[in-house]
Amino acid sequence: MARVVVVGAGLAGLACALEATTAGHHVVIMERSERIGGRGTTQNFDGFPFGFGPHLFLKKGPFHDLVRKLSRVRLTSSPIQLHRVEVLGHGVVRPVDDVKASILAKKILREASSNERIVRGCRFLASWNTSEISERYAGLQKNKLLVSNEGWSGMVGRMAAALDEVGVFIECGLHVNKIETGKVHLADGREIETDVIVLACGPAAARKLIRSVDEEKAKEIFSPLQRTTASFIEVGLDSKSLSGRQAIVDVDNQFAILDYRAIQPRLGLEGCHLSAVAVGGLETDPGETRFSSEGERLAALTNFMNQRASGWKEHIVQHSEQAKITILDSNEYRIPQRAFANVGILLAGSWIESEHLLADASVDTGRNAGRSISSAIR
Ligand SMILES: Cc1cc2nc3c(=O)[nH]c(=O)nc-3n(C[C@H](O)[C@H](O)[C@H](O)COP(=O)(O)OP(=O)(O)OC[C@H]3O[C@@H](n4cnc5c(N)ncnc54)[C@H](O)[C@@H]3O)c2cc1C
């Protein structure tokens, strides 16, 4: 049995801890914020499950698979449906009142030619990333991209409850500010001895921590990583919006607005819950620069909301927004999980090599790290 410290209680850290405990190791999770779930969680305000921008999960993907196995209580969810998704410059993707257009759209989507606007729109909605044809793109066409009835906080809560049952401590408010082989240093001055450290704290924090172990290698391995940032706006409104659409996508500007209530009517209250996102476009993001600052990007997203959900500002019950958050931790290049295994450190997150994307990659690599603990013991 090894002593394992997992740094970060996001989806990757929680998934890793579940797996490592099952393998018989003694695990502690250290999380610098006061809440668990990282970017993949929600918080309820007046019944609106607000999160960090629009989040859809793939049916039977690693995240869904793990969560549904943890509890006997069925996880209820609803799919986003292409007959209620509009791509600007094209219209509704698969209109129910135009069978011919709908069949043609199905064919175009299957062929996935990247010049077609609906293909680009669906790729964007599926993975916030137009450069990859992903399992999520196929999932969107088969009604397999889902909104959770209980919000992502419910799914994270199931992971936390399972960890609690097996006696894993999740220590919130603990900032790990230095690591070395076999030791973790906390910002409050304490030092914890451990056999294996799993860095599930996002690439920026992981790079900072690992520099003190092997600066040269950290530079070589982390430098090619390219993150993509986004701005998001989440609003709970006491009115209907988006004219019954579940989502509107502007593929030219990489904007999308989702109405969770239209996707999942059982979410409760009247009105709607809009979650809007603007992806990339800053100088530091991959691709062309469209905005001089994150403030300008957020203002452009607000303008998009004004055009597509007119009057939304007069109906706000709850509101949250952020000008800059990392939405994609990596582009095509990802880091090998075991790049630092020889010094007792494993890595987990959506920036680690995996056949999956986004939250699914975090859970997949988290679980793999949990299973590989024995091979990283020094
Ligand atoms: C706007 C937006 C939309 C998205 N949409 C989707 C979607 O539709 N579908 C999907 O699957 N995914 C989506 N994602 C991505 C998904 O949220 C992330 O891939 C996933 O949540 C990342 O989980 P993680 O555990 O790897 O990292 P994080 O969630 O970043 O967790 C890292 C944790 O480590 C902690 N930490 C950092 N440094 C330290 C330290 N020094 N000491 C202790 N703790 C530390 C942080 O506080 C955090 O809790 C979206 C993300 C955004 C921002």
PDB file of C-alpha atoms and ligand atoms in Angstrom, residues 6-15 29-41 51-58 63 124-128 136 145-146 152 156 171 173-178 184-187 199-206 208-209 228-234 258 260 275-279 322 324-329 348-351 357-363 365-366, ligand 1:
ATOM      1  CA  VAL A   6      -3.537  13.925  -5.196  1.00  0.00           C
ATOM      2  CA  VAL A   7      -3.179  17.649  -5.888  1.00  0.00           C
ATOM      3  CA  GLY A   8      -6.515  19.045  -7.127  1.00  0.00           C
ATOM      4  CA  ALA A   9     -10.120  17.955  -6.503  1.00  0.00           C
ATOM      5  CA  GLY A  10     -11.367  18.494 -10.045  1.00  0.00           C
ATOM      6  CA  LEU A  11     -12.763  15.578 -12.061  1.00  0.00           C
ATOM      7  CA  ALA A  12      -9.275  14.191 -12.759  1.00  0.00           C
ATOM      8  CA  GLY A  13      -8.266  14.247  -9.072  1.00  0.00           C
ATOM      9  CA  LEU A  14     -11.524  12.706  -7.848  1.00  0.00           C
ATOM     10  CA  ALA A  15     -11.428   9.961 -10.501  1.00  0.00           C
ATOM     11  CA  ILE A  29      -6.732  14.892  -1.942  1.00  0.00           C
ATOM     12  CA  MET A  30      -5.525  18.470  -1.473  1.00  0.00           C
ATOM     13  CA  GLU A  31      -7.576  21.231  -3.055  1.00  0.00           C
ATOM     14  CA  ARG A  32      -6.612  24.880  -2.879  1.00  0.00           C
ATOM     15  CA  SER A  33     -10.137  26.301  -3.258  1.00  0.00           C
ATOM     16  CA  GLU A  34     -13.016  25.822  -0.826  1.00  0.00           C
ATOM     17  CA  ARG A  35     -15.009  23.738  -3.314  1.00  0.00           C
ATOM     18  CA  ILE A  36     -14.496  20.482  -5.127  1.00  0.00           C
ATOM     19  CA  GLY A  37     -15.139  19.763  -8.809  1.00  0.00           C
ATOM     20  CA  GLY A  38     -12.838  22.400 -10.340  1.00  0.00           C
ATOM     21  CA  ARG A  39     -14.177  23.741 -13.630  1.00  0.00           C
ATOM     22  CA  GLY A  40     -16.521  20.765 -13.968  1.00  0.00           C
ATOM     23  CA  THR A  41     -19.106  21.602 -11.371  1.00  0.00           C
ATOM     24  CA  GLY A  51     -21.432  26.428 -13.757  1.00  0.00           C
ATOM     25  CA  PHE A  52     -18.373  27.593 -15.642  1.00  0.00           C
ATOM     26  CA  GLY A  53     -20.108  28.014 -18.988  1.00  0.00           C
ATOM     27  CA  PRO A  54     -22.066  25.462 -21.027  1.00  0.00           C
ATOM     28  CA  HIS A  55     -21.206  21.848 -20.209  1.00  0.00           C
ATOM     29  CA  LEU A  56     -22.466  18.766 -22.047  1.00  0.00           C
ATOM     30  CA  PHE A  57     -21.327  15.230 -21.316  1.00  0.00           C
ATOM     31  CA  LEU A  58     -21.110  12.244 -23.619  1.00  0.00           C
ATOM     32  CA  PHE A  63     -17.219  10.584 -17.000  1.00  0.00           C
ATOM     33  CA  PHE A 124     -17.944  23.534 -32.331  1.00  0.00           C
ATOM     34  CA  LEU A 125     -20.969  22.663 -30.214  1.00  0.00           C
ATOM     35  CA  ALA A 126     -19.659  19.143 -29.634  1.00  0.00           C
ATOM     36  CA  SER A 127     -16.170  19.994 -28.445  1.00  0.00           C
ATOM     37  CA  TRP A 128     -15.590  23.764 -28.580  1.00  0.00           C
ATOM     38  CA  ARG A 136     -18.575  13.878 -29.217  1.00  0.00           C
ATOM     39  CA  LEU A 145     -24.567  14.725 -25.809  1.00  0.00           C
ATOM     40  CA  LEU A 146     -26.394  15.247 -22.563  1.00  0.00           C
ATOM     41  CA  TRP A 152     -22.607  18.657 -12.741  1.00  0.00           C
ATOM     42  CA  VAL A 156     -19.348  15.520  -8.660  1.00  0.00           C
ATOM     43  CA  GLU A 171      -8.853  18.598   2.217  1.00  0.00           C
ATOM     44  CA  GLY A 173      -8.371  25.221   1.319  1.00  0.00           C
ATOM     45  CA  LEU A 174      -4.927  23.577   1.092  1.00  0.00           C
ATOM     46  CA  HIS A 175      -2.647  25.157  -1.462  1.00  0.00           C
ATOM     47  CA  VAL A 176       0.265  22.945  -2.497  1.00  0.00           C
ATOM     48  CA  ASN A 177       3.046  25.381  -3.350  1.00  0.00           C
ATOM     49  CA  LYS A 178       6.058  23.106  -3.783  1.00  0.00           C
ATOM     50  CA  VAL A 184       4.538  17.948  -0.659  1.00  0.00           C
ATOM     51  CA  HIS A 185       4.878  21.477   0.788  1.00  0.00           C
ATOM     52  CA  LEU A 186       1.756  23.430   1.679  1.00  0.00           C
ATOM     53  CA  ALA A 187       1.367  27.215   1.571  1.00  0.00           C
ATOM     54  CA  LEU A 199      -0.732  16.311 -10.196  1.00  0.00           C
ATOM     55  CA  ALA A 200      -4.369  16.791 -11.224  1.00  0.00           C
ATOM     56  CA  CYS A 201      -4.295  20.550 -10.812  1.00  0.00           C
ATOM     57  CA  GLY A 202      -4.363  21.756 -14.428  1.00  0.00           C
ATOM     58  CA  PRO A 203      -1.281  22.270 -16.623  1.00  0.00           C
ATOM     59  CA  ALA A 204      -0.302  25.742 -15.385  1.00  0.00           C
ATOM     60  CA  ALA A 205      -0.164  24.740 -11.709  1.00  0.00           C
ATOM     61  CA  ALA A 206       1.409  21.356 -12.545  1.00  0.00           C
ATOM     62  CA  LYS A 208       4.888  25.451 -11.737  1.00  0.00           C
ATOM     63  CA  LEU A 209       5.095  22.636  -9.185  1.00  0.00           C
ATOM     64  CA  THR A 228      -7.568  27.866 -25.491  1.00  0.00           C
ATOM     65  CA  THR A 229      -9.438  30.352 -23.333  1.00  0.00           C
ATOM     66  CA  ALA A 230     -13.092  31.389 -23.336  1.00  0.00           C
ATOM     67  CA  SER A 231     -15.479  33.959 -21.880  1.00  0.00           C
ATOM     68  CA  PHE A 232     -18.840  32.827 -20.548  1.00  0.00           C
ATOM     69  CA  ILE A 233     -22.121  34.287 -19.338  1.00  0.00           C
ATOM     70  CA  GLU A 234     -24.710  32.298 -17.366  1.00  0.00           C
ATOM     71  CA  LEU A 258     -27.519  27.077 -24.828  1.00  0.00           C
ATOM     72  CA  TYR A 260     -30.626  24.286 -20.417  1.00  0.00           C
ATOM     73  CA  SER A 275     -25.352  29.588 -20.808  1.00  0.00           C
ATOM     74  CA  ALA A 276     -23.276  31.399 -23.432  1.00  0.00           C
ATOM     75  CA  VAL A 277     -19.650  30.990 -24.424  1.00  0.00           C
ATOM     76  CA  ALA A 278     -17.133  32.749 -26.699  1.00  0.00           C
ATOM     77  CA  VAL A 279     -14.133  30.559 -27.485  1.00  0.00           C
ATOM     78  CA  GLN A 322     -16.150  35.398 -16.451  1.00  0.00           C
ATOM     79  CA  LYS A 324     -11.274  34.481 -19.200  1.00  0.00           C
ATOM     80  CA  ILE A 325     -11.188  30.808 -18.283  1.00  0.00           C
ATOM     81  CA  THR A 326      -9.292  27.926 -19.874  1.00  0.00           C
ATOM     82  CA  ILE A 327     -11.736  25.786 -21.819  1.00  0.00           C
ATOM     83  CA  LEU A 328      -9.227  23.511 -23.613  1.00  0.00           C
ATOM     84  CA  ASP A 329      -6.085  22.659 -21.649  1.00  0.00           C
ATOM     85  CA  ALA A 348      -3.837  13.633 -14.824  1.00  0.00           C
ATOM     86  CA  GLY A 349      -6.146  16.003 -16.688  1.00  0.00           C
ATOM     87  CA  SER A 350      -7.477  16.753 -20.154  1.00  0.00           C
ATOM     88  CA  TRP A 351      -3.936  17.828 -21.188  1.00  0.00           C
ATOM     89  CA  LEU A 357     -11.628  15.013 -24.886  1.00  0.00           C
ATOM     90  CA  LEU A 358     -12.506  17.565 -22.203  1.00  0.00           C
ATOM     91  CA  ALA A 359     -14.010  16.163 -18.979  1.00  0.00           C
ATOM     92  CA  ASP A 360     -13.866  12.636 -20.395  1.00  0.00           C
ATOM     93  CA  ALA A 361     -10.109  12.993 -20.844  1.00  0.00           C
ATOM     94  CA  SER A 362      -9.783  14.265 -17.254  1.00  0.00           C
ATOM     95  CA  VAL A 363     -11.671  11.265 -15.874  1.00  0.00           C
ATOM     96  CA  THR A 365      -6.428   9.995 -17.309  1.00  0.00           C
ATOM     97  CA  GLY A 366      -7.379  10.344 -13.628  1.00  0.00           C
TER      98      GLY A 366
HETATM   99  C1  LIG B   1     -16.587  27.291 -20.577  1.00  0.00           C
HETATM  100  C2  LIG B   1     -16.235  25.828 -20.479  1.00  0.00           C
HETATM  101  C3  LIG B   1     -17.046  24.902 -21.126  1.00  0.00           C
HETATM  102  C4  LIG B   1     -16.716  23.536 -21.049  1.00  0.00           C
HETATM  103  N1  LIG B   1     -17.555  22.640 -21.652  1.00  0.00           N
HETATM  104  C5  LIG B   1     -17.326  21.329 -21.501  1.00  0.00           C
HETATM  105  C6  LIG B   1     -18.241  20.373 -22.033  1.00  0.00           C
HETATM  106  O1  LIG B   1     -19.257  20.726 -22.676  1.00  0.00           O
HETATM  107  N2  LIG B   1     -17.984  19.070 -21.840  1.00  0.00           N
HETATM  108  C7  LIG B   1     -16.869  18.630 -21.169  1.00  0.00           C
HETATM  109  O2  LIG B   1     -16.687  17.417 -21.025  1.00  0.00           O
HETATM  110  N3  LIG B   1     -15.985  19.504 -20.647  1.00  0.00           N
HETATM  111  C8  LIG B   1     -16.188  20.847 -20.806  1.00  0.00           C
HETATM  112  N4  LIG B   1     -15.304  21.753 -20.299  1.00  0.00           N
HETATM  113  C9  LIG B   1     -14.010  21.259 -19.767  1.00  0.00           C
HETATM  114  C10 LIG B   1     -14.093  20.675 -18.392  1.00  0.00           C
HETATM  115  O3  LIG B   1     -14.700  21.579 -17.499  1.00  0.00           O
HETATM  116  C11 LIG B   1     -12.652  20.399 -17.948  1.00  0.00           C
HETATM  117  O4  LIG B   1     -11.972  19.648 -18.936  1.00  0.00           O
HETATM  118  C12 LIG B   1     -12.583  19.596 -16.670  1.00  0.00           C
HETATM  119  O5  LIG B   1     -13.497  20.084 -15.709  1.00  0.00           O
HETATM  120  C13 LIG B   1     -11.158  19.685 -16.134  1.00  0.00           C
HETATM  121  O6  LIG B   1     -11.048  18.912 -14.960  1.00  0.00           O
HETATM  122  P1  LIG B   1      -9.632  18.715 -14.247  1.00  0.00           P
HETATM  123  O7  LIG B   1      -9.872  17.967 -13.025  1.00  0.00           O
HETATM  124  O8  LIG B   1      -8.689  18.157 -15.250  1.00  0.00           O
HETATM  125  O9  LIG B   1      -9.109  20.208 -13.966  1.00  0.00           O
HETATM  126  P2  LIG B   1      -9.760  21.359 -13.061  1.00  0.00           P
HETATM  127  O10 LIG B   1     -11.235  21.317 -13.122  1.00  0.00           O
HETATM  128  O11 LIG B   1      -9.079  22.616 -13.475  1.00  0.00           O
HETATM  129  O12 LIG B   1      -9.319  20.971 -11.576  1.00  0.00           O
HETATM  130  C14 LIG B   1      -8.060  21.291 -11.057  1.00  0.00           C
HETATM  131  C15 LIG B   1      -8.215  21.527  -9.562  1.00  0.00           C
HETATM  132  O13 LIG B   1      -6.904  21.685  -8.988  1.00  0.00           O
HETATM  133  C16 LIG B   1      -6.966  22.719  -8.032  1.00  0.00           C
HETATM  134  N5  LIG B   1      -5.598  23.255  -7.868  1.00  0.00           N
HETATM  135  C17 LIG B   1      -4.860  23.961  -8.779  1.00  0.00           C
HETATM  136  N6  LIG B   1      -3.661  24.255  -8.275  1.00  0.00           N
HETATM  137  C18 LIG B   1      -3.604  23.734  -7.020  1.00  0.00           C
HETATM  138  C19 LIG B   1      -2.613  23.720  -6.020  1.00  0.00           C
HETATM  139  N7  LIG B   1      -1.412  24.288  -6.204  1.00  0.00           N
HETATM  140  N8  LIG B   1      -2.887  23.095  -4.830  1.00  0.00           N
HETATM  141  C20 LIG B   1      -4.096  22.489  -4.637  1.00  0.00           C
HETATM  142  N9  LIG B   1      -5.082  22.484  -5.565  1.00  0.00           N
HETATM  143  C21 LIG B   1      -4.844  23.088  -6.758  1.00  0.00           C
HETATM  144  C22 LIG B   1      -7.943  23.736  -8.635  1.00  0.00           C
HETATM  145  O14 LIG B   1      -8.475  24.604  -7.653  1.00  0.00           O
HETATM  146  C23 LIG B   1      -8.995  22.804  -9.254  1.00  0.00           C
HETATM  147  O15 LIG B   1     -10.030  22.492  -8.351  1.00  0.00           O
HETATM  148  C24 LIG B   1     -15.577  23.109 -20.353  1.00  0.00           C
HETATM  149  C25 LIG B   1     -14.774  24.048 -19.671  1.00  0.00           C
HETATM  150  C26 LIG B   1     -15.099  25.390 -19.735  1.00  0.00           C
HETATM  151  C27 LIG B   1     -14.250  26.377 -19.011  1.00  0.00           C
END
